[in-house]
């Protein structure tokens, strides 16, 4: 059962990273986000950072082993994930001109 959950998590993280890469390269955003996102490339960078952070949390964090030293990796992964989510939220705001 653990292998199935790890496989599902890997597929989800790969899909988020793929959408982020496509968004960075082409400016394309998924349909459910099109009306909200004002800066698609920034949103793509946020998606990439979020995927990396959640991957570190899931695959290197406390769920992988019972070692307490992995707690630092788990918190680092969560912090990177929150940073990526913040970047995605910034992409929804209009560009400020000077």
PDB file of C-alpha atoms in Angstrom:
ATOM      1  CA  UNK A   1       0.000   0.000   0.000  1.00  0.00           C
ATOM      2  CA  UNK A   2       2.869   2.376   0.784  1.00  0.00           C
ATOM      3  CA  UNK A   3       4.242   1.920  -2.728  1.00  0.00           C
ATOM      4  CA  UNK A   4       0.907   2.868  -4.250  1.00  0.00           C
ATOM      5  CA  UNK A   5       0.730   6.054  -2.194  1.00  0.00           C
ATOM      6  CA  UNK A   6       4.300   6.990  -3.070  1.00  0.00           C
ATOM      7  CA  UNK A   7       3.567   6.337  -6.750  1.00  0.00           C
ATOM      8  CA  UNK A   8       0.441   8.495  -6.629  1.00  0.00           C
ATOM      9  CA  UNK A   9       2.338  11.306  -4.903  1.00  0.00           C
ATOM     10  CA  UNK A  10       5.091  11.087  -7.505  1.00  0.00           C
ATOM     11  CA  UNK A  11       2.551  11.361 -10.333  1.00  0.00           C
ATOM     12  CA  UNK A  12       0.897  14.393  -8.756  1.00  0.00           C
ATOM     13  CA  UNK A  13       4.209  16.159  -8.177  1.00  0.00           C
ATOM     14  CA  UNK A  14       5.327  15.386 -11.737  1.00  0.00           C
ATOM     15  CA  UNK A  15       2.053  16.785 -13.094  1.00  0.00           C
ATOM     16  CA  UNK A  16       2.390  20.011 -11.068  1.00  0.00           C
ATOM     17  CA  UNK A  17       5.992  20.405 -12.208  1.00  0.00           C
ATOM     18  CA  UNK A  18       5.015  19.756 -15.844  1.00  0.00           C
ATOM     19  CA  UNK A  19       2.242  22.365 -15.727  1.00  0.00           C
ATOM     20  CA  UNK A  20       4.703  24.795 -14.132  1.00  0.00           C
ATOM     21  CA  UNK A  21       7.288  24.212 -16.856  1.00  0.00           C
ATOM     22  CA  UNK A  22       4.718  24.652 -19.620  1.00  0.00           C
ATOM     23  CA  UNK A  23       3.502  27.832 -17.975  1.00  0.00           C
ATOM     24  CA  UNK A  24       7.029  29.249 -17.707  1.00  0.00           C
ATOM     25  CA  UNK A  25       7.934  28.425 -21.300  1.00  0.00           C
ATOM     26  CA  UNK A  26       4.693  29.264 -23.120  1.00  0.00           C
ATOM     27  CA  UNK A  27       2.619  31.353 -20.707  1.00  0.00           C
ATOM     28  CA  UNK A  28      -0.188  28.784 -20.734  1.00  0.00           C
ATOM     29  CA  UNK A  29      -2.221  28.366 -17.546  1.00  0.00           C
ATOM     30  CA  UNK A  30      -4.761  25.612 -16.807  1.00  0.00           C
ATOM     31  CA  UNK A  31      -8.368  26.486 -17.584  1.00  0.00           C
ATOM     32  CA  UNK A  32      -9.480  26.755 -13.955  1.00  0.00           C
ATOM     33  CA  UNK A  33      -6.787  29.355 -13.243  1.00  0.00           C
ATOM     34  CA  UNK A  34      -6.988  31.483 -16.403  1.00  0.00           C
ATOM     35  CA  UNK A  35      -9.309  34.182 -15.109  1.00  0.00           C
ATOM     36  CA  UNK A  36      -7.410  34.624 -11.845  1.00  0.00           C
ATOM     37  CA  UNK A  37      -3.769  34.603 -13.024  1.00  0.00           C
ATOM     38  CA  UNK A  38      -2.428  37.910 -14.319  1.00  0.00           C
ATOM     39  CA  UNK A  39       1.222  36.839 -14.764  1.00  0.00           C
ATOM     40  CA  UNK A  40       1.373  33.249 -16.062  1.00  0.00           C
ATOM     41  CA  UNK A  41       5.150  32.876 -16.113  1.00  0.00           C
ATOM     42  CA  UNK A  42       5.441  33.891 -12.463  1.00  0.00           C
ATOM     43  CA  UNK A  43       2.628  31.457 -11.657  1.00  0.00           C
ATOM     44  CA  UNK A  44       4.634  28.725 -13.407  1.00  0.00           C
ATOM     45  CA  UNK A  45       7.722  29.470 -11.328  1.00  0.00           C
ATOM     46  CA  UNK A  46       5.576  29.254  -8.217  1.00  0.00           C
ATOM     47  CA  UNK A  47       4.208  25.887  -9.334  1.00  0.00           C
ATOM     48  CA  UNK A  48       7.740  24.579  -9.877  1.00  0.00           C
ATOM     49  CA  UNK A  49       8.890  25.756  -6.456  1.00  0.00           C
ATOM     50  CA  UNK A  50       5.788  24.250  -4.835  1.00  0.00           C
ATOM     51  CA  UNK A  51       6.373  20.907  -6.546  1.00  0.00           C
ATOM     52  CA  UNK A  52       9.979  20.808  -5.370  1.00  0.00           C
ATOM     53  CA  UNK A  53       9.028  21.705  -1.803  1.00  0.00           C
ATOM     54  CA  UNK A  54       6.273  19.124  -1.542  1.00  0.00           C
ATOM     55  CA  UNK A  55       8.503  16.478  -3.120  1.00  0.00           C
ATOM     56  CA  UNK A  56      11.187  17.122  -0.505  1.00  0.00           C
ATOM     57  CA  UNK A  57       8.555  16.893   2.216  1.00  0.00           C
ATOM     58  CA  UNK A  58       6.992  13.669   0.948  1.00  0.00           C
ATOM     59  CA  UNK A  59      10.042  11.779  -0.258  1.00  0.00           C
ATOM     60  CA  UNK A  60      12.772  12.952   2.141  1.00  0.00           C
ATOM     61  CA  UNK A  61      10.702  13.993   5.141  1.00  0.00           C
ATOM     62  CA  UNK A  62       9.516  12.019   8.152  1.00  0.00           C
ATOM     63  CA  UNK A  63       7.312   9.636   6.173  1.00  0.00           C
ATOM     64  CA  UNK A  64      10.319   7.950   4.563  1.00  0.00           C
ATOM     65  CA  UNK A  65      12.040   6.782   7.745  1.00  0.00           C
ATOM     66  CA  UNK A  66      11.689   6.908  11.498  1.00  0.00           C
ATOM     67  CA  UNK A  67      14.836   9.002  11.961  1.00  0.00           C
ATOM     68  CA  UNK A  68      14.159  12.272  13.722  1.00  0.00           C
ATOM     69  CA  UNK A  69      16.896  13.991  11.718  1.00  0.00           C
ATOM     70  CA  UNK A  70      14.571  14.005   8.735  1.00  0.00           C
ATOM     71  CA  UNK A  71      12.279  16.429  10.526  1.00  0.00           C
ATOM     72  CA  UNK A  72      14.530  19.280   9.408  1.00  0.00           C
ATOM     73  CA  UNK A  73      14.059  18.217   5.789  1.00  0.00           C
ATOM     74  CA  UNK A  74      10.322  17.993   6.312  1.00  0.00           C
ATOM     75  CA  UNK A  75      10.124  21.532   7.681  1.00  0.00           C
ATOM     76  CA  UNK A  76      12.405  22.812   4.909  1.00  0.00           C
ATOM     77  CA  UNK A  77      10.181  21.171   2.293  1.00  0.00           C
ATOM     78  CA  UNK A  78       7.076  22.712   3.830  1.00  0.00           C
ATOM     79  CA  UNK A  79       8.743  26.129   3.914  1.00  0.00           C
ATOM     80  CA  UNK A  80       9.666  25.872   0.224  1.00  0.00           C
ATOM     81  CA  UNK A  81       6.120  24.748  -0.586  1.00  0.00           C
ATOM     82  CA  UNK A  82       4.668  27.786   1.221  1.00  0.00           C
ATOM     83  CA  UNK A  83       7.132  30.024  -0.629  1.00  0.00           C
ATOM     84  CA  UNK A  84       5.944  28.586  -3.951  1.00  0.00           C
ATOM     85  CA  UNK A  85       2.313  29.109  -2.957  1.00  0.00           C
ATOM     86  CA  UNK A  86       3.113  32.732  -2.069  1.00  0.00           C
ATOM     87  CA  UNK A  87       4.705  33.240  -5.494  1.00  0.00           C
ATOM     88  CA  UNK A  88       1.596  31.792  -7.128  1.00  0.00           C
ATOM     89  CA  UNK A  89      -0.583  34.188  -5.128  1.00  0.00           C
ATOM     90  CA  UNK A  90       1.608  37.104  -6.221  1.00  0.00           C
ATOM     91  CA  UNK A  91       1.013  36.054  -9.838  1.00  0.00           C
ATOM     92  CA  UNK A  92      -2.706  36.728  -9.336  1.00  0.00           C
ATOM     93  CA  UNK A  93      -2.122  40.385  -8.497  1.00  0.00           C
ATOM     94  CA  UNK A  94      -1.904  42.954 -11.293  1.00  0.00           C
ATOM     95  CA  UNK A  95       1.482  44.346 -12.279  1.00  0.00           C
ATOM     96  CA  UNK A  96       2.327  47.603 -10.535  1.00  0.00           C
ATOM     97  CA  UNK A  97       3.752  50.305 -12.744  1.00  0.00           C
ATOM     98  CA  UNK A  98       6.051  53.006 -11.453  1.00  0.00           C
TER      99      UNK A  98
END
